[in-house]
């Protein structure tokens, strides 16, 4: 839009040119045509002068603006260069920090690998010592077979730190004979500790004994620890059921469980065992809140609506113990779940109870499905994990099973560990927990306020159990252990190992 000053200047130039023409026409006597030509010429010169002056003024303004823009560009370039320098310095610091952290991680990894090698060497040395001690006392083997050592009751009042897992078995309880073949795990589990069996009883007599034991509350609980590997620190306990007959002889669960399921008594037994497990767990948690108890539940109990309703009401009343009470089922139970069993299992999972699977016969395991059902532990026999044939028959190599289960929040427990060589091999499989007679056999509970060793410390009680001078077994499962005896050289050597 044309500015007002430009219009005013144009009007003034026209007036000046017209005035010049009139002056020439009136004063100088020039004709009108010539006066008009002179006026137009003067107007043209005025217009040219105004245009040139305005162009010069605009050029000086544009030059100033260009100079200001140049100074701004230079300042911007300096700022960009400063930011680039700072960014390069930050990148250098990050690279230096990453290099330092990488060096530290490499050094830590090297130290961990070195510690792992030392642990394996230590386990190999312990295994060699165990073999030497086992072969050094053949006479003690016959004496041990004729007179088994008593089971030291477990003190639930003492802290877990004061109850270390005993060392490998000394010559007090070696295999029956070196010339005989190694027995099967199930048979060895019955002969490894002094639990008397129901030999000589038929099924009718055993059923009558079982009914009387239930009516007279002669269902006992033995505890077998589960330890961390390789530290061997007690982390869980498994409740093992034993039945006492009229003569206070113990009957193992493997002998009466099938008869109890066939006769319908397994539900009452499970209720009693569950009650005892809750009582034991409350005693354990007085000293250690991180301890847990595994309680076995039969498949028929899970499928019986009446029995399960009683168990569910009891567990609902003790829902606060759900994180520490693990319900254990057989692998066959999970593979043959019906609609009722699945619904009851989901009801337990909704109340926060975790599950464990034992009696595993093969490694065809679906960890995602088990994790969705609430399974958090799987117990696999050590012989099955270390069997080289499992690598070809299962979908995953046994050495990768622990990592696979860990991705779904399931811990692998190796059970029935009977030798140090098995521990060395299981460490290569990254197994975190172990259970077996190598660490401790199932032991009866110590009554509250009672001393199992006549005033001796827990460590002395374990040394007495491992010594050659063990007293004969007591007639009752829950009776106190014999008085403290002098610790022999074998016991001291076992403590050093």
Tab-separated table of C-alpha atoms in Angstrom:
chain	number	residue	atom	x	y	z
A	1	UNK	CA	0.000	0.000	0.000
A	2	UNK	CA	1.399	3.420	-1.007
A	3	UNK	CA	2.456	5.477	1.998
A	4	UNK	CA	0.942	8.984	2.615
A	5	UNK	CA	4.400	10.593	2.494
A	6	UNK	CA	4.924	9.307	-1.047
A	7	UNK	CA	1.560	10.729	-2.159
A	8	UNK	CA	2.394	14.066	-0.528
A	9	UNK	CA	5.783	14.207	-2.283
A	10	UNK	CA	4.153	13.428	-5.650
A	11	UNK	CA	1.578	16.209	-5.181
A	12	UNK	CA	4.339	18.625	-4.221
A	13	UNK	CA	6.374	17.744	-7.322
A	14	UNK	CA	3.340	18.299	-9.562
A	15	UNK	CA	2.663	21.686	-7.920
A	16	UNK	CA	6.328	22.717	-8.286
A	17	UNK	CA	6.377	21.769	-12.000
A	18	UNK	CA	3.029	23.494	-12.654
A	19	UNK	CA	4.202	26.615	-10.795
A	20	UNK	CA	7.388	26.699	-12.899
A	21	UNK	CA	5.350	26.482	-16.112
A	22	UNK	CA	2.977	29.283	-15.026
A	23	UNK	CA	5.874	31.527	-14.048
A	24	UNK	CA	7.531	31.047	-17.434
A	25	UNK	CA	4.255	31.642	-19.239
A	26	UNK	CA	3.241	34.723	-17.254
A	27	UNK	CA	6.562	36.459	-16.551
A	28	UNK	CA	8.883	35.328	-19.320
A	29	UNK	CA	6.201	35.457	-21.997
A	30	UNK	CA	6.857	31.975	-23.247
A	31	UNK	CA	4.031	30.286	-25.035
A	32	UNK	CA	1.793	27.854	-23.257
A	33	UNK	CA	3.133	24.823	-25.152
A	34	UNK	CA	6.720	25.599	-24.292
A	35	UNK	CA	5.786	26.342	-20.664
A	36	UNK	CA	4.015	22.941	-20.429
A	37	UNK	CA	7.073	21.159	-21.880
A	38	UNK	CA	9.364	22.881	-19.378
A	39	UNK	CA	6.950	21.986	-16.548
A	40	UNK	CA	6.872	18.283	-17.640
A	41	UNK	CA	10.656	18.239	-17.886
A	42	UNK	CA	11.011	19.642	-14.405
A	43	UNK	CA	8.459	17.103	-13.110
A	44	UNK	CA	10.429	14.272	-14.728
A	45	UNK	CA	13.687	15.406	-13.088
A	46	UNK	CA	11.958	15.666	-9.730
A	47	UNK	CA	10.526	12.149	-10.085
A	48	UNK	CA	13.940	10.695	-11.049
A	49	UNK	CA	15.641	12.442	-8.158
A	50	UNK	CA	13.038	11.140	-5.691
A	51	UNK	CA	13.351	7.576	-7.029
A	52	UNK	CA	17.171	7.595	-6.811
A	53	UNK	CA	17.162	9.022	-3.295
A	54	UNK	CA	14.615	6.471	-2.100
A	55	UNK	CA	16.654	3.623	-3.657
A	56	UNK	CA	19.811	4.796	-1.905
A	57	UNK	CA	17.973	5.030	1.425
A	58	UNK	CA	16.508	1.493	1.025
A	59	UNK	CA	19.944	0.122	0.118
A	60	UNK	CA	21.459	1.468	3.311
A	61	UNK	CA	18.587	-0.024	5.353
A	62	UNK	CA	18.976	-3.436	3.675
A	63	UNK	CA	22.735	-3.316	4.235
A	64	UNK	CA	22.185	-2.768	7.969
A	65	UNK	CA	19.762	-5.647	8.132
A	66	UNK	CA	22.171	-7.928	6.299
A	67	UNK	CA	24.936	-6.962	8.706
A	68	UNK	CA	22.677	-7.731	11.704
A	69	UNK	CA	21.764	-11.105	10.144
A	70	UNK	CA	25.413	-11.901	9.598
A	71	UNK	CA	26.217	-11.169	13.235
A	72	UNK	CA	23.299	-13.376	14.366
A	73	UNK	CA	24.447	-16.224	12.128
A	74	UNK	CA	27.961	-15.976	13.536
A	75	UNK	CA	26.615	-16.112	17.117
A	76	UNK	CA	24.483	-19.144	16.224
A	77	UNK	CA	27.477	-20.891	14.683
A	78	UNK	CA	29.505	-20.294	17.859
A	79	UNK	CA	26.712	-21.710	20.009
A	80	UNK	CA	26.394	-24.798	17.779
A	81	UNK	CA	30.146	-25.336	18.008
A	82	UNK	CA	29.977	-25.054	21.816
A	83	UNK	CA	27.126	-27.595	21.972
A	84	UNK	CA	29.077	-29.929	19.715
A	85	UNK	CA	32.106	-29.700	21.991
A	86	UNK	CA	30.014	-30.432	25.081
A	87	UNK	CA	28.295	-33.377	23.331
A	88	UNK	CA	31.654	-34.811	22.337
A	89	UNK	CA	32.846	-34.494	25.937
A	90	UNK	CA	29.712	-36.276	27.229
A	91	UNK	CA	30.122	-39.065	24.656
A	92	UNK	CA	33.722	-39.480	25.734
A	93	UNK	CA	32.709	-39.763	29.387
A	94	UNK	CA	29.997	-42.321	28.558
A	95	UNK	CA	32.429	-44.392	26.506
A	96	UNK	CA	34.985	-44.264	29.314
A	97	UNK	CA	32.326	-45.272	31.884
A	98	UNK	CA	31.133	-48.168	29.714
A	99	UNK	CA	34.683	-49.360	29.270
A	100	UNK	CA	35.299	-49.185	33.025
A	101	UNK	CA	32.059	-51.019	33.821
A	102	UNK	CA	32.866	-53.674	31.229
A	103	UNK	CA	36.272	-54.234	32.790
A	104	UNK	CA	34.697	-54.520	36.248
A	105	UNK	CA	32.055	-56.963	35.010
A	106	UNK	CA	34.697	-59.069	33.325
A	107	UNK	CA	36.732	-59.177	36.522
A	108	UNK	CA	33.657	-60.131	38.582
A	109	UNK	CA	32.718	-62.845	36.063
A	110	UNK	CA	36.250	-64.181	36.237
A	111	UNK	CA	36.111	-64.296	40.029
A	112	UNK	CA	32.728	-66.045	39.961
A	113	UNK	CA	34.047	-68.637	37.520
A	114	UNK	CA	37.071	-69.158	39.726
A	115	UNK	CA	34.822	-69.597	42.786
A	116	UNK	CA	32.705	-72.086	40.848
A	117	UNK	CA	35.793	-74.087	40.016
A	118	UNK	CA	36.865	-74.032	43.653
A	119	UNK	CA	33.422	-75.228	44.756
A	120	UNK	CA	33.580	-78.107	42.263
A	121	UNK	CA	37.064	-79.016	43.465
A	122	UNK	CA	35.837	-78.921	47.069
A	123	UNK	CA	32.878	-81.157	46.231
A	124	UNK	CA	35.181	-83.587	44.417
A	125	UNK	CA	37.516	-83.641	47.431
A	126	UNK	CA	34.609	-84.293	49.800
A	127	UNK	CA	33.418	-87.104	47.534
A	128	UNK	CA	36.897	-88.650	47.539
A	129	UNK	CA	37.058	-88.420	51.335
A	130	UNK	CA	33.643	-90.019	51.577
A	131	UNK	CA	34.770	-92.930	49.410
A	132	UNK	CA	37.947	-93.329	51.481
A	133	UNK	CA	36.023	-93.290	54.754
A	134	UNK	CA	33.430	-95.717	53.400
A	135	UNK	CA	36.129	-98.207	52.397
A	136	UNK	CA	38.198	-97.778	55.567
A	137	UNK	CA	35.782	-99.401	58.017
A	138	UNK	CA	34.213	-102.619	56.645
A	139	UNK	CA	33.583	-103.856	60.151
A	140	UNK	CA	31.539	-100.799	61.013
A	141	UNK	CA	29.224	-101.568	58.100
A	142	UNK	CA	28.158	-104.908	59.567
A	143	UNK	CA	27.656	-103.324	62.995
A	144	UNK	CA	25.593	-100.556	61.478
A	145	UNK	CA	23.429	-103.026	59.551
A	146	UNK	CA	22.728	-104.951	62.744
A	147	UNK	CA	22.072	-101.881	64.878
A	148	UNK	CA	20.941	-98.721	63.002
A	149	UNK	CA	21.558	-95.301	64.469
A	150	UNK	CA	18.688	-93.459	66.141
A	151	UNK	CA	17.099	-90.545	64.394
A	152	UNK	CA	17.899	-87.275	66.092
A	153	UNK	CA	14.691	-85.288	66.525
A	154	UNK	CA	14.525	-81.913	64.842
A	155	UNK	CA	14.523	-78.933	67.176
A	156	UNK	CA	12.075	-76.375	65.769
A	157	UNK	CA	12.805	-73.868	68.540
A	158	UNK	CA	16.492	-73.464	67.689
A	159	UNK	CA	17.237	-70.989	64.888
A	160	UNK	CA	17.959	-72.395	61.457
A	161	UNK	CA	21.498	-71.022	61.611
A	162	UNK	CA	22.194	-73.275	64.617
A	163	UNK	CA	20.939	-76.379	62.791
A	164	UNK	CA	23.347	-76.889	59.888
A	165	UNK	CA	22.776	-79.826	57.599
A	166	UNK	CA	24.953	-82.741	58.740
A	167	UNK	CA	27.929	-83.681	56.576
A	168	UNK	CA	27.991	-86.750	54.328
A	169	UNK	CA	27.291	-90.025	56.046
A	170	UNK	CA	30.248	-91.514	57.884
A	171	UNK	CA	31.092	-95.208	58.151
A	172	UNK	CA	28.374	-95.510	60.796
A	173	UNK	CA	25.823	-96.048	58.023
A	174	UNK	CA	27.488	-97.237	54.788
A	175	UNK	CA	25.818	-99.506	52.212
A	176	UNK	CA	25.180	-103.058	53.403
A	177	UNK	CA	27.961	-104.559	51.287
A	178	UNK	CA	30.322	-103.310	48.628
A	179	UNK	CA	29.879	-106.477	46.615
A	180	UNK	CA	26.117	-106.174	46.349
A	181	UNK	CA	24.556	-104.130	43.522
A	182	UNK	CA	23.191	-100.672	44.307
A	183	UNK	CA	19.515	-100.913	45.309
A	184	UNK	CA	16.779	-98.979	43.623
A	185	UNK	CA	15.977	-95.510	45.031
A	186	UNK	CA	12.625	-96.602	46.427
A	187	UNK	CA	14.135	-99.555	48.291
A	188	UNK	CA	17.077	-97.521	49.531
A	189	UNK	CA	14.735	-94.820	50.813
A	190	UNK	CA	13.168	-97.373	53.133
A	191	UNK	CA	16.428	-98.867	54.409
A	192	UNK	CA	18.492	-95.687	54.775
A	193	UNK	CA	16.923	-94.722	58.121
A	194	UNK	CA	15.650	-96.827	61.013
A	195	UNK	CA	11.921	-96.863	60.265
A	196	UNK	CA	10.440	-100.255	60.943
A	197	UNK	CA	8.129	-101.579	58.282
A	198	UNK	CA	4.995	-103.647	58.387
A	199	UNK	CA	6.674	-106.892	57.345
A	200	UNK	CA	4.542	-109.913	57.954
A	201	UNK	CA	1.216	-108.057	57.800
A	202	UNK	CA	-1.343	-108.727	55.153
A	203	UNK	CA	-3.601	-106.023	53.768
A	204	UNK	CA	-6.416	-106.763	56.219
A	205	UNK	CA	-4.133	-106.438	59.225
A	206	UNK	CA	-2.519	-103.329	57.802
A	207	UNK	CA	-5.927	-101.761	57.171
A	208	UNK	CA	-6.993	-102.505	60.765
A	209	UNK	CA	-3.740	-101.039	62.051
A	210	UNK	CA	-4.291	-97.966	59.914
A	211	UNK	CA	-7.837	-97.442	61.204
A	212	UNK	CA	-6.699	-97.767	64.818
A	213	UNK	CA	-3.833	-95.353	64.229
A	214	UNK	CA	-6.193	-92.743	62.800
A	215	UNK	CA	-8.693	-93.171	65.628
A	216	UNK	CA	-5.983	-93.000	68.291
A	217	UNK	CA	-4.088	-90.127	66.612
A	218	UNK	CA	-0.922	-92.135	65.937
A	219	UNK	CA	-0.066	-90.285	62.719
A	220	UNK	CA	3.430	-88.827	63.082
A	221	UNK	CA	5.207	-86.212	60.988
A	222	UNK	CA	8.859	-86.524	60.057
A	223	UNK	CA	10.675	-83.581	58.485
A	224	UNK	CA	13.315	-83.832	55.771
A	225	UNK	CA	15.123	-80.574	54.902
A	226	UNK	CA	15.605	-79.122	51.444
A	227	UNK	CA	18.828	-77.149	51.161
A	228	UNK	CA	20.244	-74.569	48.809
A	229	UNK	CA	23.066	-75.600	46.522
A	230	UNK	CA	25.958	-75.282	46.916
A	231	UNK	CA	25.611	-73.465	50.294
A	232	UNK	CA	23.510	-76.301	51.825
A	233	UNK	CA	21.457	-73.897	53.888
A	234	UNK	CA	18.062	-75.208	55.000
A	235	UNK	CA	15.311	-73.452	53.042
A	236	UNK	CA	12.283	-75.786	53.185
A	237	UNK	CA	11.087	-78.917	54.953
A	238	UNK	CA	9.024	-81.752	53.528
A	239	UNK	CA	6.530	-83.347	55.870
A	240	UNK	CA	6.802	-87.164	55.625
A	241	UNK	CA	3.967	-89.204	57.123
A	242	UNK	CA	4.604	-92.170	59.404
A	243	UNK	CA	2.004	-94.393	61.122
A	244	UNK	CA	2.679	-96.004	64.514
A	245	UNK	CA	1.092	-99.357	65.231
A	246	UNK	CA	0.124	-100.782	68.625
A	247	UNK	CA	3.758	-101.665	69.393
A	248	UNK	CA	4.970	-98.167	68.414
A	249	UNK	CA	6.626	-99.508	65.279
A	250	UNK	CA	6.682	-97.055	62.381
A	251	UNK	CA	5.051	-97.824	59.038
A	252	UNK	CA	6.322	-95.842	56.055
A	253	UNK	CA	3.922	-94.037	53.742
A	254	UNK	CA	4.927	-96.208	50.770
A	255	UNK	CA	3.433	-99.224	52.565
A	256	UNK	CA	0.045	-97.884	53.592
A	257	UNK	CA	-0.753	-95.133	51.078
A	258	UNK	CA	-2.287	-97.448	48.453
A	259	UNK	CA	-4.428	-99.235	51.065
A	260	UNK	CA	-5.528	-95.874	52.523
A	261	UNK	CA	-6.603	-94.640	49.095
A	262	UNK	CA	-8.479	-97.856	48.320
A	263	UNK	CA	-10.294	-97.812	51.666
A	264	UNK	CA	-11.132	-94.097	51.601
A	265	UNK	CA	-9.030	-93.254	54.656
A	266	UNK	CA	-6.592	-91.032	52.782
A	267	UNK	CA	-8.841	-87.992	53.252
A	268	UNK	CA	-8.726	-88.267	57.041
A	269	UNK	CA	-4.972	-88.794	56.932
A	270	UNK	CA	-4.491	-85.741	54.714
A	271	UNK	CA	-6.585	-83.635	57.100
A	272	UNK	CA	-4.485	-84.735	60.063
A	273	UNK	CA	-1.214	-84.216	58.182
A	274	UNK	CA	-2.334	-80.767	57.048
A	275	UNK	CA	-3.138	-79.821	60.645
A	276	UNK	CA	0.287	-81.010	61.794
A	277	UNK	CA	2.001	-79.136	58.971
A	278	UNK	CA	0.321	-75.881	59.964
A	279	UNK	CA	1.366	-76.405	63.584
A	280	UNK	CA	4.948	-77.147	62.545
A	281	UNK	CA	5.038	-74.141	60.245
A	282	UNK	CA	3.880	-71.815	63.017
A	283	UNK	CA	6.660	-73.104	65.254
A	284	UNK	CA	9.232	-72.651	62.504
A	285	UNK	CA	8.143	-69.117	61.688
A	286	UNK	CA	8.741	-68.003	65.267
A	287	UNK	CA	12.459	-67.909	64.439
A	288	UNK	CA	12.570	-67.592	60.658
A	289	UNK	CA	9.903	-66.073	58.439
A	290	UNK	CA	11.516	-67.372	55.233
A	291	UNK	CA	11.155	-71.085	55.971
A	292	UNK	CA	8.503	-73.191	54.225
A	293	UNK	CA	6.875	-76.621	54.607
A	294	UNK	CA	5.836	-78.983	51.801
A	295	UNK	CA	2.653	-80.912	52.577
A	296	UNK	CA	1.681	-83.909	50.406
A	297	UNK	CA	-1.930	-84.132	49.225
A	298	UNK	CA	-3.398	-87.208	47.549
A	299	UNK	CA	-5.277	-87.098	44.257
A	300	UNK	CA	-8.363	-88.697	45.826
A	301	UNK	CA	-8.496	-85.909	48.412
A	302	UNK	CA	-8.467	-83.333	45.646
A	303	UNK	CA	-11.295	-85.101	43.813
A	304	UNK	CA	-13.520	-85.856	46.835
A	305	UNK	CA	-15.865	-82.903	47.312
A	306	UNK	CA	-16.595	-83.629	50.994
A	307	UNK	CA	-12.996	-84.152	52.045
A	308	UNK	CA	-11.744	-81.250	49.964
A	309	UNK	CA	-14.369	-78.925	51.449
A	310	UNK	CA	-13.014	-79.683	54.928
A	311	UNK	CA	-9.443	-79.089	53.775
A	312	UNK	CA	-10.432	-75.874	52.025
A	313	UNK	CA	-12.166	-74.533	55.137
A	314	UNK	CA	-9.086	-75.310	57.223
A	315	UNK	CA	-6.729	-73.699	54.703
A	316	UNK	CA	-9.005	-70.668	54.436
A	317	UNK	CA	-8.737	-70.207	58.190
A	318	UNK	CA	-4.920	-70.336	57.878
A	319	UNK	CA	-4.692	-68.257	54.725
A	320	UNK	CA	-1.989	-66.083	56.285
A	321	UNK	CA	0.426	-69.034	56.002
A	322	UNK	CA	-0.211	-69.505	52.272
A	323	UNK	CA	3.185	-68.091	51.131
A	324	UNK	CA	5.026	-70.649	53.326
A	325	UNK	CA	2.788	-73.717	52.993
A	326	UNK	CA	3.363	-75.577	49.704
A	327	UNK	CA	0.891	-78.288	48.702
A	328	UNK	CA	2.570	-81.169	46.897
A	329	UNK	CA	0.959	-83.430	44.293
A	330	UNK	CA	2.197	-86.260	42.121
A	331	UNK	CA	2.994	-85.696	38.451
A	332	UNK	CA	0.328	-88.248	37.521
A	333	UNK	CA	-2.242	-86.205	39.445
A	334	UNK	CA	-1.614	-83.117	37.326
A	335	UNK	CA	-1.700	-85.120	34.118
A	336	UNK	CA	-5.083	-86.683	34.958
A	337	UNK	CA	-6.945	-83.669	36.334
A	338	UNK	CA	-10.680	-83.780	35.791
A	339	UNK	CA	-13.126	-80.868	35.887
A	340	UNK	CA	-13.682	-81.199	39.646
A	341	UNK	CA	-9.966	-81.494	40.433
A	342	UNK	CA	-9.143	-78.497	38.223
A	343	UNK	CA	-11.804	-76.398	39.926
A	344	UNK	CA	-10.582	-77.353	43.403
A	345	UNK	CA	-7.001	-76.668	42.411
A	346	UNK	CA	-8.002	-73.221	41.115
A	347	UNK	CA	-9.783	-72.519	44.419
A	348	UNK	CA	-6.552	-73.201	46.310
A	349	UNK	CA	-4.531	-71.040	43.912
A	350	UNK	CA	-6.978	-68.153	44.332
A	351	UNK	CA	-6.321	-68.235	48.082
A	352	UNK	CA	-2.597	-67.802	47.512
A	353	UNK	CA	-1.367	-71.361	48.059
A	354	UNK	CA	1.504	-72.605	45.913
A	355	UNK	CA	1.940	-76.106	44.535
A	356	UNK	CA	4.779	-78.537	44.024
A	357	UNK	CA	5.060	-81.632	41.822
A	358	UNK	CA	6.919	-84.776	42.893
A	359	UNK	CA	7.124	-88.403	41.743
A	360	UNK	CA	8.315	-87.154	38.357
A	361	UNK	CA	8.884	-90.064	35.979
A	362	UNK	CA	9.884	-88.173	32.820
A	363	UNK	CA	10.929	-84.690	31.738
A	364	UNK	CA	8.042	-84.011	29.371
A	365	UNK	CA	7.011	-80.866	31.255
A	366	UNK	CA	4.917	-77.899	30.094
A	367	UNK	CA	6.130	-75.064	32.366
A	368	UNK	CA	3.686	-72.451	31.051
A	369	UNK	CA	0.646	-74.598	31.807
A	370	UNK	CA	1.981	-75.573	35.225
A	371	UNK	CA	2.783	-71.961	36.114
A	372	UNK	CA	-0.756	-70.913	35.148
A	373	UNK	CA	-2.111	-73.540	37.561
A	374	UNK	CA	0.000	-72.192	40.434
A	375	UNK	CA	2.932	-74.646	40.406
A	376	UNK	CA	6.089	-73.016	41.793
A	377	UNK	CA	8.281	-76.078	42.516
A	378	UNK	CA	9.093	-79.293	40.644
A	379	UNK	CA	11.005	-82.085	42.384
A	380	UNK	CA	12.910	-84.349	40.015
A	381	UNK	CA	15.036	-87.305	41.150
A	382	UNK	CA	18.752	-86.680	40.720
A	383	UNK	CA	19.152	-89.975	38.874
A	384	UNK	CA	16.552	-88.855	36.323
A	385	UNK	CA	18.249	-85.487	35.783
A	386	UNK	CA	21.661	-87.093	35.354
A	387	UNK	CA	20.404	-89.908	33.121
A	388	UNK	CA	21.985	-89.365	29.665
A	389	UNK	CA	19.040	-91.094	27.981
A	390	UNK	CA	16.708	-88.256	28.996
A	391	UNK	CA	18.406	-85.917	26.513
A	392	UNK	CA	16.987	-87.956	23.628
A	393	UNK	CA	13.568	-88.801	25.072
A	394	UNK	CA	12.584	-85.331	26.369
A	395	UNK	CA	11.972	-82.062	24.539
A	396	UNK	CA	14.749	-80.245	26.408
A	397	UNK	CA	18.144	-81.241	27.675
A	398	UNK	CA	18.184	-81.767	31.466
A	399	UNK	CA	20.937	-79.166	31.848
A	400	UNK	CA	18.577	-76.507	30.432
A	401	UNK	CA	15.551	-77.527	32.511
A	402	UNK	CA	16.345	-75.219	35.448
A	403	UNK	CA	16.625	-72.138	33.195
A	404	UNK	CA	13.430	-73.044	31.337
A	405	UNK	CA	11.438	-73.450	34.544
A	406	UNK	CA	12.951	-70.267	35.989
A	407	UNK	CA	11.512	-68.198	33.137
A	408	UNK	CA	8.034	-69.135	34.375
A	409	UNK	CA	8.782	-68.665	38.088
A	410	UNK	CA	9.236	-72.374	38.882
A	411	UNK	CA	12.154	-73.640	40.995
A	412	UNK	CA	13.737	-77.006	40.260
A	413	UNK	CA	14.501	-79.239	43.274
A	414	UNK	CA	16.715	-82.290	42.851
A	415	UNK	CA	15.573	-85.016	45.262
A	416	UNK	CA	16.976	-88.391	46.322
A	417	UNK	CA	20.558	-87.113	46.295
A	418	UNK	CA	22.723	-89.816	47.818
A	419	UNK	CA	26.323	-88.913	46.938
A	420	UNK	CA	28.673	-85.984	46.538
A	421	UNK	CA	29.357	-86.840	42.906
A	422	UNK	CA	25.710	-86.203	42.115
A	423	UNK	CA	25.997	-82.758	43.755
A	424	UNK	CA	28.977	-81.894	41.554
A	425	UNK	CA	27.043	-82.827	38.412
A	426	UNK	CA	23.890	-81.017	39.545
A	427	UNK	CA	25.840	-77.777	40.063
A	428	UNK	CA	26.618	-77.844	36.341
A	429	UNK	CA	22.853	-78.051	35.717
A	430	UNK	CA	22.254	-74.854	37.745
A	431	UNK	CA	20.023	-76.660	40.265
A	432	UNK	CA	19.286	-74.333	43.192
A	433	UNK	CA	17.775	-76.764	45.730
A	434	UNK	CA	18.541	-80.316	46.781
A	435	UNK	CA	16.990	-82.980	48.995
A	436	UNK	CA	18.145	-86.438	49.976
A	437	UNK	CA	19.804	-88.653	52.545
A	438	UNK	CA	23.154	-87.061	51.717
A	439	UNK	CA	21.991	-83.922	53.560
A	440	UNK	CA	19.655	-85.411	56.186
A	441	UNK	CA	17.110	-88.231	56.459
A	442	UNK	CA	13.534	-87.586	57.618
A	443	UNK	CA	13.560	-87.034	61.368
A	444	UNK	CA	10.791	-86.835	63.964
A	445	UNK	CA	9.831	-83.597	65.608
A	446	UNK	CA	11.285	-82.715	68.975
A	447	UNK	CA	8.534	-81.959	71.515
A	448	UNK	CA	8.358	-78.343	72.603
A	449	UNK	CA	10.505	-77.668	75.657
A	450	UNK	CA	12.304	-81.028	75.382
A	451	UNK	CA	16.016	-81.508	74.754
A	452	UNK	CA	16.972	-84.218	72.306
A	453	UNK	CA	20.493	-84.607	73.673
A	454	UNK	CA	20.138	-84.069	77.404
A	455	UNK	CA	21.329	-80.469	77.344
A	456	UNK	CA	23.794	-80.744	74.475
A	457	UNK	CA	23.863	-78.128	71.758
A	458	UNK	CA	22.309	-78.864	68.331
A	459	UNK	CA	25.755	-79.220	66.775
A	460	UNK	CA	26.704	-81.774	69.428
A	461	UNK	CA	23.507	-83.664	68.748
A	462	UNK	CA	24.436	-84.002	65.100
A	463	UNK	CA	27.979	-85.057	65.983
A	464	UNK	CA	26.631	-87.709	68.320
A	465	UNK	CA	24.411	-89.027	65.571
A	466	UNK	CA	27.350	-89.307	63.164
A	467	UNK	CA	29.751	-90.923	65.684
A	468	UNK	CA	30.463	-94.602	66.003
A	469	UNK	CA	29.253	-94.679	69.610
A	470	UNK	CA	25.579	-94.070	68.859
A	471	UNK	CA	23.081	-95.426	71.337
A	472	UNK	CA	20.466	-97.966	70.252
A	473	UNK	CA	17.217	-96.557	68.866
A	474	UNK	CA	14.485	-95.590	71.268
A	475	UNK	CA	11.224	-97.533	71.177
A	476	UNK	CA	9.048	-94.505	70.360
A	477	UNK	CA	9.265	-92.168	67.411
A	478	UNK	CA	8.859	-89.016	69.500
A	479	UNK	CA	10.914	-90.041	72.529
A	480	UNK	CA	14.039	-88.153	73.525
A	481	UNK	CA	17.429	-89.151	72.099
A	482	UNK	CA	20.061	-90.824	74.323
A	483	UNK	CA	22.326	-88.696	76.545
A	484	UNK	CA	25.238	-86.827	75.025
A	485	UNK	CA	28.347	-88.870	74.341
A	486	UNK	CA	31.944	-87.996	73.640
A	487	UNK	CA	32.528	-86.852	70.072
A	488	UNK	CA	34.755	-89.325	68.274
A	489	UNK	CA	37.441	-88.623	65.721
A	490	UNK	CA	35.151	-89.534	62.820
A	491	UNK	CA	32.614	-86.951	63.867
A	492	UNK	CA	35.286	-84.263	64.147
A	493	UNK	CA	36.622	-85.201	60.728
A	494	UNK	CA	33.123	-84.986	59.273
A	495	UNK	CA	32.712	-81.489	60.697
A	496	UNK	CA	35.977	-80.401	59.056
A	497	UNK	CA	34.849	-81.834	55.717
